[in-house]
Coordinates of C-alpha atoms in Angstrom, one line a residue:
X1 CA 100.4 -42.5 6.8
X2 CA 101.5 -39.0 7.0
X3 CA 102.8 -37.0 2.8
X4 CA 105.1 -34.6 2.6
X5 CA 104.2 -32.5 -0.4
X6 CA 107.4 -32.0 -2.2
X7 CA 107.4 -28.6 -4.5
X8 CA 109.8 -28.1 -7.9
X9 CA 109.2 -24.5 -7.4
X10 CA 109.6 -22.3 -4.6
X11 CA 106.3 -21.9 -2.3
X12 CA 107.2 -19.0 -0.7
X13 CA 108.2 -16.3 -3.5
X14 CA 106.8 -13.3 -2.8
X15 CA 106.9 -11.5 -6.5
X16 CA 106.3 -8.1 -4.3
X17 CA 109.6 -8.4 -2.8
X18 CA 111.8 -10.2 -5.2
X19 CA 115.3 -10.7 -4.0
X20 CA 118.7 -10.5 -6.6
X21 CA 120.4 -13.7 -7.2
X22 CA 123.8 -14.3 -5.5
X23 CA 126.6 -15.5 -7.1
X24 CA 129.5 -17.5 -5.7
X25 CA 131.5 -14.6 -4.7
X26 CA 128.7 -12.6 -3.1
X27 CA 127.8 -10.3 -5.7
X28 CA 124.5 -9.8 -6.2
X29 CA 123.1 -9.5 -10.2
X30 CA 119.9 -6.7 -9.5
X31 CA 119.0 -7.5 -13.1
X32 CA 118.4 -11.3 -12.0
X33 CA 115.5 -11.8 -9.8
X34 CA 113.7 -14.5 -11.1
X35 CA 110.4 -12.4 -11.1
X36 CA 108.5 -15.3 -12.7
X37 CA 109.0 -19.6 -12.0
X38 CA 108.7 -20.5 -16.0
X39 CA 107.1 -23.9 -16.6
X40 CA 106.0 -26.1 -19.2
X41 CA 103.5 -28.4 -20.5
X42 CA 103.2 -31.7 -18.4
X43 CA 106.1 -30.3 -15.9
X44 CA 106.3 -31.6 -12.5
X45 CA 104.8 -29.0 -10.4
X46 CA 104.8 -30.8 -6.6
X47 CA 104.4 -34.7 -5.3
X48 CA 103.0 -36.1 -2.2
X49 CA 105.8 -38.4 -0.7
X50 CA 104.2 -41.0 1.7
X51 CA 106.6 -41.4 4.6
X52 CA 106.5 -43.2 8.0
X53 CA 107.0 -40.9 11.1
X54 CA 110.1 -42.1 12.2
X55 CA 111.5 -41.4 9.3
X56 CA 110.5 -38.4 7.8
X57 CA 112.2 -37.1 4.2
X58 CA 114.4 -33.8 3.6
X59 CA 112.4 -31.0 4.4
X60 CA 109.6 -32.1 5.6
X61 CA 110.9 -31.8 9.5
X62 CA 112.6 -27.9 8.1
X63 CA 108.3 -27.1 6.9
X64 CA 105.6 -28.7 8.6
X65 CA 103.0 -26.8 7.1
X66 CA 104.2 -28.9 3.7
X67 CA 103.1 -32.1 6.1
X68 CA 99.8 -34.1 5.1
X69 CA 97.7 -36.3 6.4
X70 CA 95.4 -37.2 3.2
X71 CA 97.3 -37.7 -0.3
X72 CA 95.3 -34.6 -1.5
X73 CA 97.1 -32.9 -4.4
X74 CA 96.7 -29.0 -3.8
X75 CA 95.1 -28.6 -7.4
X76 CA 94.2 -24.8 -9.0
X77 CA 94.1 -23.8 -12.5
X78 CA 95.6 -25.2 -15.0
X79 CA 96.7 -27.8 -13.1
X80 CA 96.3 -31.7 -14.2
X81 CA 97.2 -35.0 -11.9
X82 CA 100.3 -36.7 -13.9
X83 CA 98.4 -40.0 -15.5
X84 CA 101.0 -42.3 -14.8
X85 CA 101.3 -41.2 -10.9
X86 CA 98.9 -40.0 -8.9
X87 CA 100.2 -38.3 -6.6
X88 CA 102.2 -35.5 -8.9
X89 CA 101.0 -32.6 -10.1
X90 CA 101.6 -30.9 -13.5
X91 CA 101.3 -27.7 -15.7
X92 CA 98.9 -28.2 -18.3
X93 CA 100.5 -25.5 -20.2
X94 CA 103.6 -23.1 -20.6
X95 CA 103.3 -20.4 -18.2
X96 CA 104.2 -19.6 -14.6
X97 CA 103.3 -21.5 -11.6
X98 CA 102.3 -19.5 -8.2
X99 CA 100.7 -20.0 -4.8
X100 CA 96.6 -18.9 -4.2
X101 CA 94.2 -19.6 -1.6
X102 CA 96.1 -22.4 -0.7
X103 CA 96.5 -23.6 -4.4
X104 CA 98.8 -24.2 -7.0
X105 CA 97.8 -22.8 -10.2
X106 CA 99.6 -22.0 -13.5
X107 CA 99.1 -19.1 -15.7
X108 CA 99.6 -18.6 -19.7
X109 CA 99.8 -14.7 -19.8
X110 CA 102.0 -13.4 -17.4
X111 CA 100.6 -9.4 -16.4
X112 CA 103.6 -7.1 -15.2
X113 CA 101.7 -4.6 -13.4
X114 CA 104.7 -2.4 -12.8
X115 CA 106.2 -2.2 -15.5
X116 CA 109.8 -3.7 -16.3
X117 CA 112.4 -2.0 -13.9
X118 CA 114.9 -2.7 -11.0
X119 CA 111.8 -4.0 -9.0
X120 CA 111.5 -6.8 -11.2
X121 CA 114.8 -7.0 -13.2
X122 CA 115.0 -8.6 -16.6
X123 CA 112.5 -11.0 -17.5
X124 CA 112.6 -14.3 -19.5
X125 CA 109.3 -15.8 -20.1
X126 CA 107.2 -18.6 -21.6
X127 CA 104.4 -17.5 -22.7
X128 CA 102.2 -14.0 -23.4
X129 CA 103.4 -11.2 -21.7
X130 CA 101.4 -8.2 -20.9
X131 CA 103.4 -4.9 -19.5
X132 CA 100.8 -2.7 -17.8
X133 CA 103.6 -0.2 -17.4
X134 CA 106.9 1.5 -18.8
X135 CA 109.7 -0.9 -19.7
X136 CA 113.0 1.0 -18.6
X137 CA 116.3 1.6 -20.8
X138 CA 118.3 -1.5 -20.0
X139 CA 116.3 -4.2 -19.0
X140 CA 115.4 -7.1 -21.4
X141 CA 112.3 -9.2 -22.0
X142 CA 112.4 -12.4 -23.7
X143 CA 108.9 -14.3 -24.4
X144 CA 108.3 -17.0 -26.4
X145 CA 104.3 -15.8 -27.1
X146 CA 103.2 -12.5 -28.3
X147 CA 104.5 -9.2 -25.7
X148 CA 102.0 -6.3 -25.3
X149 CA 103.5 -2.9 -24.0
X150 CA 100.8 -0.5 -22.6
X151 CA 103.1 2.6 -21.7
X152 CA 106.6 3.0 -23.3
X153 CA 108.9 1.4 -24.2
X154 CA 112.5 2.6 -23.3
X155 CA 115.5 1.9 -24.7
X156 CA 115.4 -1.8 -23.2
X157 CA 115.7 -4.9 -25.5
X158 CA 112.5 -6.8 -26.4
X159 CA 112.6 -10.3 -28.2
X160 CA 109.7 -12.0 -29.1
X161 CA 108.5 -15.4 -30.4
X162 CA 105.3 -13.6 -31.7
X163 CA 104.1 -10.2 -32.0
X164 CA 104.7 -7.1 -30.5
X165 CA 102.2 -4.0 -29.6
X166 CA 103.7 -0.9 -27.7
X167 CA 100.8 1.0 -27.3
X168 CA 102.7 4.7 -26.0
X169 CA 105.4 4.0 -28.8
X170 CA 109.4 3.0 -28.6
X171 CA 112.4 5.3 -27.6
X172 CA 115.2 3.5 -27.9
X173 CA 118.0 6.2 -27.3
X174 CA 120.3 4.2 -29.6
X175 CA 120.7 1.2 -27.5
X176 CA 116.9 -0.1 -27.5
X177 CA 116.0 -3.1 -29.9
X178 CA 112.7 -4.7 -30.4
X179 CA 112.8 -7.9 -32.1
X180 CA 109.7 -10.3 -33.3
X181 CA 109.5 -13.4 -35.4
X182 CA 105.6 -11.8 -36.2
X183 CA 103.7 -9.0 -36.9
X184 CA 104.8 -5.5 -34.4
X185 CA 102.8 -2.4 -33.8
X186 CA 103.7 0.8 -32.8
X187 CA 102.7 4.3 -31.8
X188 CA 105.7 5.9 -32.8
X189 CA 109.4 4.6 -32.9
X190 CA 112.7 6.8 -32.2
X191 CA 116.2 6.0 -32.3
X192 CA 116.0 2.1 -32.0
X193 CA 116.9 -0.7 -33.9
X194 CA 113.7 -2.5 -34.6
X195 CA 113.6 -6.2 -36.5
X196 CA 110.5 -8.3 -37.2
X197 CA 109.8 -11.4 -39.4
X198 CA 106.4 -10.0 -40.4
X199 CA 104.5 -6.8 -40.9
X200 CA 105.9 -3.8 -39.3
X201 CA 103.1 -0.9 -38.6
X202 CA 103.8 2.7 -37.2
X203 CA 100.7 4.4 -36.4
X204 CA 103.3 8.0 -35.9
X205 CA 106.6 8.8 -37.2
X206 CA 109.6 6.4 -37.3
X207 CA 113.1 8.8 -36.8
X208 CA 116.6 7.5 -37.0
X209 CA 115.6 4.0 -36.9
X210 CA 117.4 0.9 -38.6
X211 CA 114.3 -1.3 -39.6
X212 CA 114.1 -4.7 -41.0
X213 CA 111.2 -6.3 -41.9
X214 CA 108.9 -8.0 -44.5
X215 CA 106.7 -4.6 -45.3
X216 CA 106.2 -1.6 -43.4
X217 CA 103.4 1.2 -42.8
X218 CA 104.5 4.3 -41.7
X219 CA 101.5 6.6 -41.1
X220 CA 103.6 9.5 -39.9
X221 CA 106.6 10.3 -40.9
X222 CA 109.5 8.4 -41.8
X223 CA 113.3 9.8 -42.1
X224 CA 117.1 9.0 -40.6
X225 CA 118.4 5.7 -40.2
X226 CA 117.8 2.6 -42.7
X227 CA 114.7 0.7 -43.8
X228 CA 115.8 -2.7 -45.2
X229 CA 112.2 -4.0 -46.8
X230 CA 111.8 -7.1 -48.5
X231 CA 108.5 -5.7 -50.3
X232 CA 106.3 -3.0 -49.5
X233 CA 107.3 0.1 -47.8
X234 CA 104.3 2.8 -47.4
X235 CA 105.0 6.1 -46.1
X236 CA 101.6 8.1 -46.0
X237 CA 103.2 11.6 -44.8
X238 CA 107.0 12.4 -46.0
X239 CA 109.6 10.3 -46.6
X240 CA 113.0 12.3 -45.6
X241 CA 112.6 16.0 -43.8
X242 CA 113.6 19.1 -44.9
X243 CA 117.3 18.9 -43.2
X244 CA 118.0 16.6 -46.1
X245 CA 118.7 13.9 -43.4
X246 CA 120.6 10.8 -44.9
X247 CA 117.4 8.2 -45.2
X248 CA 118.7 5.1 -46.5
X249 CA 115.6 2.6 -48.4
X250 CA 117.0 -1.1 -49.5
X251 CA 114.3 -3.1 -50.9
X252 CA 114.0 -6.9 -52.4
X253 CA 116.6 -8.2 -49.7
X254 CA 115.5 -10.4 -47.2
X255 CA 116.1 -8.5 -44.4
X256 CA 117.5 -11.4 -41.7
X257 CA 120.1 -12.3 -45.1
X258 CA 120.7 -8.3 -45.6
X259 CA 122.1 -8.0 -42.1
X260 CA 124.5 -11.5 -42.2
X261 CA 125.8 -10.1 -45.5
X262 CA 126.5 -6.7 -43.4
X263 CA 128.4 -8.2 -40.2
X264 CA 130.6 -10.6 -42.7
X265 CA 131.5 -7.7 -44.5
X266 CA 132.2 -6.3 -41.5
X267 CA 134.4 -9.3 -40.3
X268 CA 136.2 -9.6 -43.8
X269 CA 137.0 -5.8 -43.4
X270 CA 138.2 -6.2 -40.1
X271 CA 140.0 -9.5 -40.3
X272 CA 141.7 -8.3 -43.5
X273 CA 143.1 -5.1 -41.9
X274 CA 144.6 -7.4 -39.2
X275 CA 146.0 -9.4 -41.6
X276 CA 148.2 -6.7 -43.5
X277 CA 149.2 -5.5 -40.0
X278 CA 150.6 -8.8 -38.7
X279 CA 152.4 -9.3 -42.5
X280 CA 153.9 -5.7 -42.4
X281 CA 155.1 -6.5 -38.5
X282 CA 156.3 -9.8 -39.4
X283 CA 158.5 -8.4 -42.8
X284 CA 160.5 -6.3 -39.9
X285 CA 162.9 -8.9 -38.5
X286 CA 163.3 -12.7 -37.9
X287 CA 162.4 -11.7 -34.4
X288 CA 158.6 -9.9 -35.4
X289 CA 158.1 -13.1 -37.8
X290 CA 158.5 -15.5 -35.1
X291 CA 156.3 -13.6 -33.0
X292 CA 153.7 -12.5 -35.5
X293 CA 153.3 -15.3 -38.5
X294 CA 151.2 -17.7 -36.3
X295 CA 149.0 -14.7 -35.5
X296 CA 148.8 -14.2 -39.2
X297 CA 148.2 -17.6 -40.0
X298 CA 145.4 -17.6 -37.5
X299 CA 143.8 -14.7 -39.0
X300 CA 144.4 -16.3 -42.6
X301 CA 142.3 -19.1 -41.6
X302 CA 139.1 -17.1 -39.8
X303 CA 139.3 -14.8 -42.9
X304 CA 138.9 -17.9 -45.7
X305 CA 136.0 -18.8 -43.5
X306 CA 134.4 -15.4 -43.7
X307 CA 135.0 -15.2 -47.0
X308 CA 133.0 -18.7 -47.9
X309 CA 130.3 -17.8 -45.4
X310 CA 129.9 -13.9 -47.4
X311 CA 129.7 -15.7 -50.5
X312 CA 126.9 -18.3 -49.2
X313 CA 124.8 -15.4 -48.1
X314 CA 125.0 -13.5 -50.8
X315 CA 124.2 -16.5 -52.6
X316 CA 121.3 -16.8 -50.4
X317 CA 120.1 -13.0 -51.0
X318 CA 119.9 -13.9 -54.8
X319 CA 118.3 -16.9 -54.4
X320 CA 115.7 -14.8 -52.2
X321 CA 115.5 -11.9 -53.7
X322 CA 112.4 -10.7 -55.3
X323 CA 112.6 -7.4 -56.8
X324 CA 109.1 -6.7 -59.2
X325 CA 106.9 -7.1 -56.4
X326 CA 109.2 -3.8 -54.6
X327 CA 107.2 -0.6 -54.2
X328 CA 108.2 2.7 -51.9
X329 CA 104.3 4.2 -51.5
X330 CA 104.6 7.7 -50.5
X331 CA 101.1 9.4 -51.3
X332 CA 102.7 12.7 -49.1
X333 CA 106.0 14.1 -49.8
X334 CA 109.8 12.5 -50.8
X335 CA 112.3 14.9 -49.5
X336 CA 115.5 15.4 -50.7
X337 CA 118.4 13.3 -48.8
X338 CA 116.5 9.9 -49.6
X339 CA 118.1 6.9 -51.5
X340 CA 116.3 3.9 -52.4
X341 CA 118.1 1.1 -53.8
X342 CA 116.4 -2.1 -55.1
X343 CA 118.9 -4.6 -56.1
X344 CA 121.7 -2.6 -58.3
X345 CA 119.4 0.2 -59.2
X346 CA 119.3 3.6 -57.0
X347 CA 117.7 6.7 -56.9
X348 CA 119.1 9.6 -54.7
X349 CA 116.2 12.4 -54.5
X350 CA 118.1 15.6 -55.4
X351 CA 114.3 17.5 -54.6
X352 CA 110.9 16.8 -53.2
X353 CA 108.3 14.5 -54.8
X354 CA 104.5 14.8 -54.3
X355 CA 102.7 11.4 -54.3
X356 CA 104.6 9.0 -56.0
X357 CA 105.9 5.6 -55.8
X358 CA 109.0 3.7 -56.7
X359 CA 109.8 0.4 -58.6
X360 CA 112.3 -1.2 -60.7
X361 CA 112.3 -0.6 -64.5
X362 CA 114.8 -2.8 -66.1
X363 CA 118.1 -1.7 -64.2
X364 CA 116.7 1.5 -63.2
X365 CA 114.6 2.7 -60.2
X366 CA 111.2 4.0 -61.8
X367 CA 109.2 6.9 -60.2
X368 CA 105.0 6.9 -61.1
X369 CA 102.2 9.7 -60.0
X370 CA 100.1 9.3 -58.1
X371 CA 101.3 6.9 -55.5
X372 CA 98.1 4.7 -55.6
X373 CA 96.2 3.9 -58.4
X374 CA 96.4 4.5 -61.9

């Protein structure tokens, strides 16, 4: 009895010459090409359907070579026998299934030799990803596992389950955003937005960045942009340059609760301006209130629900906050242009500090010399 040997992925991809998916209306999304077939744990990578020859199944008369005549499963590694039937195969673990030496095997770490570009489009993946080369401005890459970057990172957007290392550094160009739910690591970091739910180290400078994370390590030099720090922010060469660039330090908040309390304000701004407008219209003439009181009632609604959901985050933030354990470290120099604000306190830096720290003294922001140490 002859097997057709069905696959749930497609045999034939040739990741050298990926091909954009097509939509409906012929166009053609170059940012879509399915560079990697994502599987997981116990997912049904092929089965052998026995068949009689007069009555073959779909597709096995369109591909003969996929035409048996043992029930062998083509088994590689990684690869387990599904218990309860033998003759389907299945991912032993969350990775990407391929084609070698006439085997199907599945991998955990998927290895982008080229880089992230037009030749492999935006990326959505599983498991551990390892870029061997630059990741370009405008193309995304989504892992579930930990993402290593060997050469640099653009300004592309970069969201990981894990960790992050980019080992050249990060220039985001204003539209770049790395994102991690653990630790990240980088050589340097420039004009990006950069958020992670753990540690955040920068062997170099960090310039004109808006960070968010748990504590941070600047080794270089650290100025521009916003640092929202839950803890510890250490910054061993100068805080601030000598242009007396705005550098904006906000410690004790959690940062993920920082940045909701930011975008409802945001939305309460912006839905309360909208409401004045549509009243002001709507005062004009019977005509305008017909035509503009059920926008403004609409609006009226959407803003009491902003205003419940700012209130529950800021709730949240106090709740959260923890401000004696805040420190700024800087054992090299605070330049003027810096404020750091933990909880009401703030201190603006009107001139330039030599190794000293920052913490909260009653309702004040304390300065101590030397940074470390007694």
């Amino acid at each position: 009895m002859p097997y057709f040997l069905k696959h749930y992925f497609d045999p034939y991809y040739d990741y050298l010459d990926p091909t954009p998916k097509v939509d409906a209306n012929g166009h053609a999304d170059n940012f879509s090409l399915g560079y990697a077939h994502n599987v997981v744990r116990g997912e049904v990578l092929a089965e052998l359907i026995p068949f009689e020859e007069d009555s073959p199944p779909p597709g096995a008369l369109d591909d003969p070579n996929m035409v048996l005549k043992e029930p062998v499963l083509p088994m590689g590694d990684n690869t387990i026998v599904d218990p309860d039937n033998p003759l389907r195969l299945l991912s032993a673990l969350n990775g990407y299934v391929y084609y070698n030496l006439g085997c199907i095997h599945a991998k955990r770490i998927l290895n982008m030799r080229q880089g992230i570009n037009f030749h492999t489009g935006n990326i959505v993946f599983v498991g551990d990803v390892a870029v061997h080369g630059v990741v370009k401005s405008g193309f995304e890459l989504r892992a579930a596992g930990n993402v290593i970057v060997r050469e640099l990172i653009e300004g592309a957007f970069i969201r990981s389950s894990g960790g992050i290392l980019g080992e050249k550094g990060f220039r985001g160009s204003d539209m770049g955003r790395l994102i991690s739910s653990k630790n990240m690591r980088l050589a340097f970091a420039e004009n990006g937005k950069i958020r992670t739910g753990g540690k955040l180290i920068v062997d170099g400078s960090c310039l004109h960045c808006n960070i968010y994370c748990n504590d941070a390590v600047i080794r270089g030099r650290l100025h521009g942009g916003k640092a929202c720090v839950k803890n510890i922010l250490y910054v061993t060469q100068r805080l601030g340059n000598e242009g007396a660039t705005p550098t904006e330090i906000i410690l004790g908040q959690d940062p993920d609760i920082y940045r909701k309390i930011k975008k409802t304000e945001d939305e309460v701004q912006r839905l309360t301006a909208l409401q004045e407008k549509y009243q002001a219209l709507a005062a004009k003439t019977e005509h305008l209130a017909a035509k503009y009181m059920p926008l403004q009632e609409r609006i009226e609604a959407k803003l009491r629900v902003a205003v419940r959901m700012l209130h529950y985050y800021k709730t949240q933030a106090e709740e959260h906050a923890n401000f004696a354990r805040c420190r700024v470290i800087v054992p090299g120099v605070v330049m003027p242009g810096v404020r750091i604000s933990i909880g009401d306190a703030i201190f603006w830096a009107e001139q330039s500090y030599s190794d000293v720290s920052f913490y909260l003294e009653g309702d004040r922001v304390a300065m101590h010399s030397p940074a470390v140490g007694s």
